[in-house]
Amino acid sequence: MSIHKATLFVTIALILYSSKSDGGVLIGDAGLSQSTIDGFNLNPANLGFSSLNYLDFKLLIYSEDTLAIQYRGLDPIVKKQKGSFINTKLSAFQSGTPVSATLSHPEYKLAYTFVFVPPVAIGSSLTLRNIPLVALESQNYVDIKVKNLKLNGYLAGKIGKRFGKSFSIGSSIRYLSLAAEADVIESASQISFLSLDQEIAIGNISMGMRYDFSSSFSLGLVFDLFSMGFTDIKTDLVPSPSGETNYELQNPTDSFAVGIEYRNKSRSLWLDSYYKRAKEEETVSLASGTLKPKDNYTTISFRAGLQEKFSRRLSLLSGYRYEPASVGSGGSGPDSKAGFGTFEMIQLVAFGSDLTPFHQLSVGGQVRLGRVRVKGKKGKKAKGKSFYSFIISSGLVYKEASLGVDDEGDQPGAYYQKSFSVPLDITYRF
């Protein structure tokens, strides 16, 4: 077989974003109606209920990830990764930056957040060795070197406005563009087959709403107004009738989310559900070496979180999350769709993406420090009104995923992923 036909898979390694939104991992990334920095990340309408300014720092104290891959009749291949503090693999651009700020104008019942990163050459190269691939019905091992990685620009912003005491609306916008070059080398011979240039761009505009039925119950909604993503590939690996060497792979999404919150003096409980409709999407099938429609499925995921207050300063946090698989097994026939394949494999190995379906469990604690008394109109301290300026959260997160793909699929085999991490979140309010 011609191993260099497999090299086109590298392009998806640069799609570093996820269509999902993440909040507080220790409460299962739930909270579509939560008036905190994590709730702002999930639903821009929550900004309308903000009365303080926020500055948030998200760190990863420790992480360990294990990925196992096995094809029929062959020994399993196990990849392990360990890390500490801020993840160095551009995870900051997957769902938000590790540092974010929110500015509030309580007199107008309005708040907003904005992040802009100008074009910058990220520089350092990344080499992945002995990556198992199934291409043209044969297993191969290749080394992939991603180099000259450049961030062309990153922009993210949210704004929320409250009307009256109970209702708010908000909107968010996000844009990311990356460019890179990649070399693919056969592991055994170290022969370089080809280099490719690629550029990806993604964008999303969404709208959110929140309504408080009472002091105990809230409802939050978020839906896409516009979402797009494309990969521009400069290569002649996939034959084209027109002779062109540029291919654009479209990645449309259409999602809707609804969540509820119950709260009292000592407890807050969140339950969210995310709906993502399957849409037509193209990918590259290594089984045939051609562009093919992708075997996509509609998914419904669930997130739940709990905060139990033991005192004014200390709380217990816990969460659960379930994310189903959105890509089927596909098939290797000329008229079949492309399923879970090499593109997804490289995302898993190179950039720590999530294998689905997965279950995530978390438990931790939260400490509130630095009590501040709110001042009234004449500069006097308002009776009974105060807040804590520092909120520190940490704990343990365990995630497990497994996927078995049919033998006739685009990337036949069995896959297993397990991760363990210790996040740290520090929020300053003023």
Coordinates of C-alpha atoms in Angstrom, one line a residue:
M1 CA 0.0 0.0 0.0
S2 CA 1.0 3.7 -0.3
I3 CA 1.6 4.8 3.2
H4 CA 1.8 8.5 2.3
K5 CA -1.9 8.5 1.5
A6 CA -2.5 8.4 5.2
T7 CA -0.9 11.7 5.9
L8 CA -4.0 13.8 5.3
F9 CA -5.2 12.8 8.8
V10 CA -2.8 15.3 10.3
T11 CA -5.0 18.2 9.5
I12 CA -7.6 17.3 12.1
A13 CA -4.9 17.3 14.7
L14 CA -5.1 21.0 14.5
I15 CA -8.8 21.3 15.3
L16 CA -8.2 22.0 18.9
Y17 CA -11.6 23.2 19.9
S18 CA -14.6 21.4 21.2
S19 CA -18.2 22.3 20.4
K20 CA -19.1 21.9 24.1
S21 CA -18.8 24.6 26.7
D22 CA -17.1 23.9 30.0
G23 CA -17.7 25.3 33.4
G24 CA -16.6 24.1 36.8
V25 CA -15.3 20.6 36.3
L26 CA -15.8 19.9 40.0
I27 CA -19.5 20.3 39.6
G28 CA -19.6 18.3 36.4
D29 CA -19.4 21.3 34.1
A30 CA -23.0 22.0 35.0
G31 CA -24.6 25.3 35.8
L32 CA -26.6 26.9 32.9
S33 CA -28.3 29.1 35.5
Q34 CA -25.4 29.7 37.9
S35 CA -24.3 33.2 38.8
T36 CA -20.6 32.5 39.0
I37 CA -17.6 32.7 36.6
D38 CA -18.3 29.1 35.5
G39 CA -22.0 29.9 34.9
F40 CA -20.9 32.9 32.8
N41 CA -18.8 30.5 30.7
L42 CA -21.8 28.2 30.1
N43 CA -24.6 30.7 29.5
P44 CA -24.0 34.4 28.7
A45 CA -27.4 35.3 30.2
N46 CA -26.1 34.5 33.7
L47 CA -24.0 37.7 33.3
G48 CA -27.1 39.7 33.8
F49 CA -27.3 38.4 37.4
S50 CA -23.8 39.5 38.2
S51 CA -23.2 42.3 40.7
L52 CA -19.4 42.0 41.1
N53 CA -16.3 42.0 38.9
Y54 CA -14.5 38.7 38.5
L55 CA -10.9 37.6 37.8
D56 CA -10.5 33.9 37.5
F57 CA -7.4 31.6 37.2
K58 CA -7.7 28.0 36.2
L59 CA -4.7 25.7 36.7
L60 CA -4.1 22.0 36.4
I61 CA -2.0 20.9 39.4
Y62 CA -1.7 17.3 38.1
S63 CA -3.0 15.2 35.3
E64 CA -2.5 11.7 34.1
D65 CA -4.0 10.2 30.9
T66 CA -3.9 6.7 29.6
L67 CA -5.1 5.7 26.1
A68 CA -5.1 2.1 25.0
I69 CA -5.7 1.0 21.3
Q70 CA -6.1 -2.6 20.1
Y71 CA -6.7 -4.0 16.7
R72 CA -7.9 -7.6 16.2
G73 CA -5.1 -10.1 16.3
L74 CA -2.5 -7.6 17.5
D75 CA -1.2 -6.6 20.9
P76 CA -2.7 -3.4 22.5
I77 CA -0.8 -0.2 22.3
V78 CA -0.8 2.0 25.4
K79 CA 0.0 5.7 25.5
K80 CA 0.4 7.5 28.8
Q81 CA 0.8 11.3 29.4
K82 CA 1.4 13.2 32.6
G83 CA 1.4 16.9 33.2
S84 CA 1.2 19.6 35.8
F85 CA 0.1 23.2 36.1
I86 CA -1.2 24.8 32.8
N87 CA -1.5 22.2 30.0
T88 CA 1.1 23.0 27.4
K89 CA -0.8 21.6 24.4
L90 CA -2.9 24.6 23.7
S91 CA -5.8 23.4 25.8
A92 CA -6.3 27.1 26.7
F93 CA -7.9 27.5 23.3
Q94 CA -10.2 24.5 23.5
S95 CA -12.8 26.0 25.7
G96 CA -11.4 29.2 27.0
T97 CA -8.2 30.8 28.3
P98 CA -6.7 29.9 31.7
V99 CA -7.2 33.5 32.8
S100 CA -10.6 35.3 32.4
A101 CA -12.2 38.5 33.7
T102 CA -15.7 39.7 34.0
L103 CA -16.8 43.3 34.4
S104 CA -20.1 44.1 36.0
H105 CA -22.3 47.2 35.9
P106 CA -25.0 46.5 38.6
E107 CA -26.7 49.9 38.0
Y108 CA -27.5 48.8 34.5
K109 CA -28.0 45.1 35.3
L110 CA -25.3 44.3 32.8
A111 CA -22.0 42.5 32.7
Y112 CA -19.5 41.4 30.0
T113 CA -16.3 39.5 29.4
F114 CA -13.8 39.9 26.5
V115 CA -10.6 38.0 25.5
F116 CA -8.4 38.9 22.5
V117 CA -5.1 37.3 21.6
P118 CA -3.3 38.8 18.5
P119 CA -1.5 36.7 15.9
V120 CA 1.6 35.0 17.5
A121 CA 4.0 32.3 16.4
I122 CA 3.8 29.5 19.1
G123 CA 7.0 28.1 17.8
S124 CA 7.8 24.8 19.5
S125 CA 7.3 21.6 17.5
L126 CA 5.5 18.5 18.6
T127 CA 6.6 15.0 17.5
L128 CA 4.3 12.0 18.0
R129 CA 6.0 8.6 17.6
N130 CA 4.7 5.1 16.7
I131 CA 1.1 6.2 16.1
P132 CA -0.9 3.1 14.9
L133 CA -3.1 3.8 11.9
V134 CA -5.3 1.6 9.7
A135 CA -5.0 2.9 6.1
L136 CA -6.2 1.1 3.0
E137 CA -7.0 -2.0 5.1
S138 CA -3.5 -2.3 6.5
Q139 CA -2.0 -1.2 9.9
N140 CA 0.9 1.2 9.9
Y141 CA 3.1 3.0 12.4
V142 CA 4.0 6.6 11.7
D143 CA 5.8 9.5 13.4
I144 CA 4.1 12.9 13.0
K145 CA 6.0 16.2 13.5
V146 CA 3.8 19.3 13.8
K147 CA 5.9 22.4 13.3
N148 CA 5.6 26.2 12.7
L149 CA 2.4 26.4 14.7
K150 CA 0.9 29.9 14.5
L151 CA -2.1 31.4 16.2
N152 CA -3.6 33.7 13.6
G153 CA -6.0 35.1 16.2
Y154 CA -8.4 34.3 19.0
L155 CA -11.4 36.3 20.0
A156 CA -14.1 35.5 22.6
G157 CA -16.7 37.8 24.2
K158 CA -19.9 37.5 26.2
I159 CA -22.5 40.1 27.3
G160 CA -25.6 39.6 29.5
K161 CA -28.4 42.0 30.4
R162 CA -31.1 41.5 33.1
F163 CA -34.6 42.9 32.7
G164 CA -36.4 43.3 36.0
K165 CA -35.6 40.9 38.8
S166 CA -36.1 37.5 37.1
F167 CA -35.2 37.5 33.4
S168 CA -32.0 38.0 31.5
I169 CA -30.7 37.4 28.0
G170 CA -27.1 37.2 26.7
S171 CA -25.0 36.5 23.7
S172 CA -21.5 35.1 23.1
I173 CA -19.1 35.1 20.1
R174 CA -15.9 33.1 19.6
Y175 CA -13.4 32.9 16.8
L176 CA -10.2 31.0 16.5
S177 CA -7.7 30.6 13.6
L178 CA -4.6 28.4 13.6
A179 CA -2.0 27.4 10.9
A180 CA 0.7 24.8 11.0
E181 CA 2.9 22.5 8.9
A182 CA 3.2 18.8 9.4
D183 CA 5.6 16.0 8.3
V184 CA 4.7 12.4 8.3
I185 CA 7.5 9.8 8.6
E186 CA 7.3 6.0 8.6
S187 CA 8.4 4.9 12.1
A188 CA 10.6 2.0 11.0
S189 CA 12.5 3.5 8.1
Q190 CA 12.3 7.2 9.1
I191 CA 11.6 8.0 5.5
S192 CA 9.8 11.3 5.1
F193 CA 6.9 11.0 2.7
L194 CA 5.3 14.4 2.5
S195 CA 4.8 17.8 4.2
L196 CA 1.4 19.5 4.3
D197 CA 0.3 23.0 5.1
Q198 CA -3.1 23.6 6.7
E199 CA -5.1 26.3 8.3
I200 CA -8.2 25.9 10.4
A201 CA -10.8 28.5 11.4
I202 CA -13.8 28.1 13.7
G203 CA -16.5 30.5 14.8
N204 CA -19.6 30.4 16.9
I205 CA -22.3 32.9 17.9
S206 CA -24.8 31.8 20.6
M207 CA -27.7 33.2 22.6
G208 CA -28.7 32.4 26.2
M209 CA -31.7 33.1 28.4
R210 CA -32.4 32.7 32.1
Y211 CA -35.5 33.0 34.2
D212 CA -35.8 32.8 38.0
F213 CA -39.2 31.3 38.9
S214 CA -38.5 31.9 42.6
S215 CA -35.6 32.3 45.0
S216 CA -35.1 28.6 44.8
F217 CA -35.6 27.6 41.1
S218 CA -34.0 28.9 37.9
L219 CA -34.1 27.9 34.3
G220 CA -31.3 28.5 31.7
L221 CA -31.3 28.0 27.9
V222 CA -28.6 28.3 25.3
F223 CA -28.7 27.8 21.6
D224 CA -26.5 28.3 18.5
L225 CA -27.3 31.2 16.2
F226 CA -24.4 30.5 14.0
S227 CA -21.6 27.9 14.1
M228 CA -18.9 27.0 11.5
G229 CA -15.5 25.4 11.2
F230 CA -13.3 24.6 8.2
T231 CA -9.9 23.1 7.5
D232 CA -8.0 24.4 4.4
I233 CA -5.6 21.7 3.3
K234 CA -2.9 22.2 0.7
T235 CA -1.9 18.8 -0.6
D236 CA -2.3 16.5 -3.6
L237 CA -2.7 13.3 -1.6
V238 CA -6.4 13.0 -2.3
P239 CA -7.1 12.9 -6.1
S240 CA -9.3 15.7 -7.3
P241 CA -11.1 15.7 -10.7
S242 CA -10.4 19.4 -11.1
G243 CA -6.7 19.0 -10.2
E244 CA -7.0 21.3 -7.3
T245 CA -4.9 20.7 -4.2
N246 CA -6.9 22.8 -1.7
Y247 CA -9.7 21.0 0.2
E248 CA -12.1 22.6 2.7
L249 CA -13.6 20.3 5.3
Q250 CA -16.7 21.8 6.8
N251 CA -17.6 21.1 10.4
P252 CA -21.1 22.5 11.1
T253 CA -22.8 22.2 14.5
D254 CA -26.3 22.8 15.7
S255 CA -26.8 22.6 19.5
F256 CA -29.3 23.5 22.2
A257 CA -28.9 23.2 26.0
V258 CA -31.4 23.5 28.9
G259 CA -30.6 23.5 32.6
I260 CA -32.3 23.9 36.0
E261 CA -30.9 25.0 39.4
Y262 CA -32.4 24.3 42.8
R263 CA -30.9 26.2 45.8
N264 CA -31.6 26.9 49.4
K265 CA -29.4 28.3 52.2
S266 CA -27.1 25.3 52.4
R267 CA -27.4 23.6 49.0
S268 CA -27.3 24.2 45.2
L269 CA -28.1 21.5 42.7
W270 CA -27.7 21.8 38.9
L271 CA -28.9 19.5 36.1
D272 CA -28.2 20.3 32.5
S273 CA -28.8 18.6 29.2
Y274 CA -27.1 19.3 25.9
Y275 CA -28.6 18.4 22.5
K276 CA -26.5 18.3 19.3
R277 CA -28.1 17.5 16.0
A278 CA -26.2 15.5 13.4
K279 CA -25.4 17.4 10.3
E280 CA -23.7 16.7 7.0
E281 CA -20.0 16.8 7.4
E282 CA -17.1 15.7 5.3
T283 CA -13.9 13.9 6.4
V284 CA -11.1 11.8 4.9
S285 CA -11.5 8.1 4.9
L286 CA -8.2 6.3 5.2
A287 CA -9.9 3.1 4.2
S288 CA -10.4 4.4 0.7
G289 CA -8.1 7.5 0.6
T290 CA -11.0 9.8 -0.4
L291 CA -13.2 12.5 0.9
K292 CA -16.5 11.0 2.2
P293 CA -19.5 12.0 4.3
K294 CA -19.1 11.3 8.0
D295 CA -21.2 8.9 10.0
N296 CA -22.6 11.4 12.4
Y297 CA -25.3 10.9 15.0
T298 CA -27.5 13.2 17.1
T299 CA -26.5 13.2 20.8
I300 CA -28.0 14.2 24.1
S301 CA -25.5 14.6 27.0
F302 CA -26.1 15.2 30.7
R303 CA -24.3 17.1 33.4
A304 CA -25.1 17.3 37.1
G305 CA -23.5 19.2 40.0
L306 CA -23.9 19.8 43.7
Q307 CA -22.6 22.3 46.1
E308 CA -23.2 21.6 49.8
K309 CA -22.3 24.4 52.2
F310 CA -21.0 23.4 55.6
S311 CA -20.4 26.9 56.7
R312 CA -20.2 30.4 55.2
R313 CA -16.6 29.7 54.2
L314 CA -16.5 26.0 53.3
S315 CA -18.4 23.9 50.8
L316 CA -18.3 20.4 49.3
L317 CA -18.4 20.1 45.5
S318 CA -19.3 17.1 43.4
G319 CA -20.3 16.4 39.9
Y320 CA -21.2 13.9 37.2
R321 CA -21.1 14.1 33.4
Y322 CA -22.0 11.8 30.6
E323 CA -21.0 12.5 27.0
P324 CA -22.2 10.1 24.3
A325 CA -20.4 9.3 21.0
S326 CA -21.4 11.3 18.0
V327 CA -19.4 9.3 15.3
G328 CA -20.4 5.9 14.2
S329 CA -18.2 3.0 13.0
G330 CA -18.8 3.8 9.3
G331 CA -17.6 1.3 6.7
S332 CA -14.7 0.6 4.4
G333 CA -16.8 0.2 1.2
P334 CA -16.7 2.8 -1.5
D335 CA -20.3 3.9 -0.9
S336 CA -20.3 3.7 2.9
K337 CA -19.8 6.7 5.3
A338 CA -16.5 7.4 7.1
G339 CA -16.8 6.6 10.8
F340 CA -14.5 6.9 13.8
G341 CA -11.1 7.1 12.2
T342 CA -7.6 8.5 12.0
F343 CA -8.7 12.1 12.5
E344 CA -10.2 11.3 15.8
M345 CA -7.2 9.1 16.7
I346 CA -4.7 11.9 16.2
Q347 CA -6.9 14.3 18.3
L348 CA -6.8 11.7 21.1
V349 CA -3.1 11.0 21.0
A350 CA -1.7 14.4 20.1
F351 CA -4.0 16.9 21.9
G352 CA -5.7 15.0 24.7
S353 CA -9.2 15.1 23.2
D354 CA -11.9 13.1 24.8
L355 CA -12.8 9.7 23.6
T356 CA -16.6 9.2 23.7
P357 CA -18.8 7.9 25.2
F358 CA -17.3 8.9 28.5
H359 CA -18.4 9.2 32.2
Q360 CA -16.8 11.8 34.5
L361 CA -17.0 11.9 38.3
S362 CA -15.6 14.6 40.5
V363 CA -15.4 15.6 44.1
G364 CA -13.7 18.5 45.8
G365 CA -14.0 21.4 48.2
Q366 CA -14.3 25.2 48.1
V367 CA -13.0 27.8 50.5
R368 CA -14.1 31.4 50.6
L369 CA -11.8 34.0 52.1
G370 CA -11.5 37.7 52.5
R371 CA -14.9 38.9 53.6
V372 CA -15.9 42.4 52.3
R373 CA -18.8 44.5 53.6
V374 CA -20.8 46.2 50.8
K375 CA -21.1 50.0 51.2
G376 CA -24.3 51.9 50.9
K377 CA -25.0 55.0 48.9
K378 CA -23.5 57.3 51.5
G379 CA -20.3 55.2 52.0
K380 CA -21.6 53.4 55.0
K381 CA -21.5 49.6 55.2
A382 CA -24.9 48.2 54.2
K383 CA -26.4 46.1 57.0
G384 CA -26.2 42.4 56.4
K385 CA -24.6 42.7 52.9
S386 CA -21.2 41.2 52.3
F387 CA -19.2 38.9 50.0
Y388 CA -16.0 36.9 50.0
S389 CA -13.4 38.3 47.7
F390 CA -11.4 35.0 47.2
I391 CA -13.0 31.7 46.2
I392 CA -10.6 28.7 45.9
S393 CA -11.7 25.3 44.6
S394 CA -9.8 22.1 44.1
G395 CA -10.5 18.4 44.1
L396 CA -10.2 15.1 42.1
V397 CA -11.6 14.4 38.7
Y398 CA -11.9 10.8 37.2
K399 CA -12.9 10.2 33.6
E400 CA -13.3 6.8 31.8
A401 CA -14.3 6.1 28.2
S402 CA -14.4 3.1 25.9
L403 CA -15.4 2.5 22.3
G404 CA -15.6 -0.7 20.3
V405 CA -15.7 -0.2 16.5
D406 CA -17.0 -2.8 14.0
D407 CA -14.4 -4.7 12.1
E408 CA -15.7 -3.3 8.9
G409 CA -15.4 0.3 10.2
D410 CA -13.1 3.0 8.9
Q411 CA -10.7 2.6 11.8
P412 CA -11.6 -0.9 13.2
G413 CA -10.5 -1.7 16.7
A414 CA -11.2 -1.1 20.4
Y415 CA -10.2 2.0 22.3
Y416 CA -10.1 2.8 26.0
Q417 CA -9.2 6.1 27.8
K418 CA -8.8 6.8 31.5
S419 CA -7.8 10.1 33.0
F420 CA -7.2 11.5 36.5
S421 CA -6.6 15.1 37.3
V422 CA -6.4 17.6 40.1
P423 CA -7.6 21.1 39.0
L424 CA -7.3 24.4 40.9
D425 CA -9.6 27.3 40.4
I426 CA -8.9 30.7 42.1
T427 CA -11.5 33.5 41.7
Y428 CA -11.1 37.1 42.9
R429 CA -14.2 39.2 43.2
F430 CA -14.3 42.9 43.7

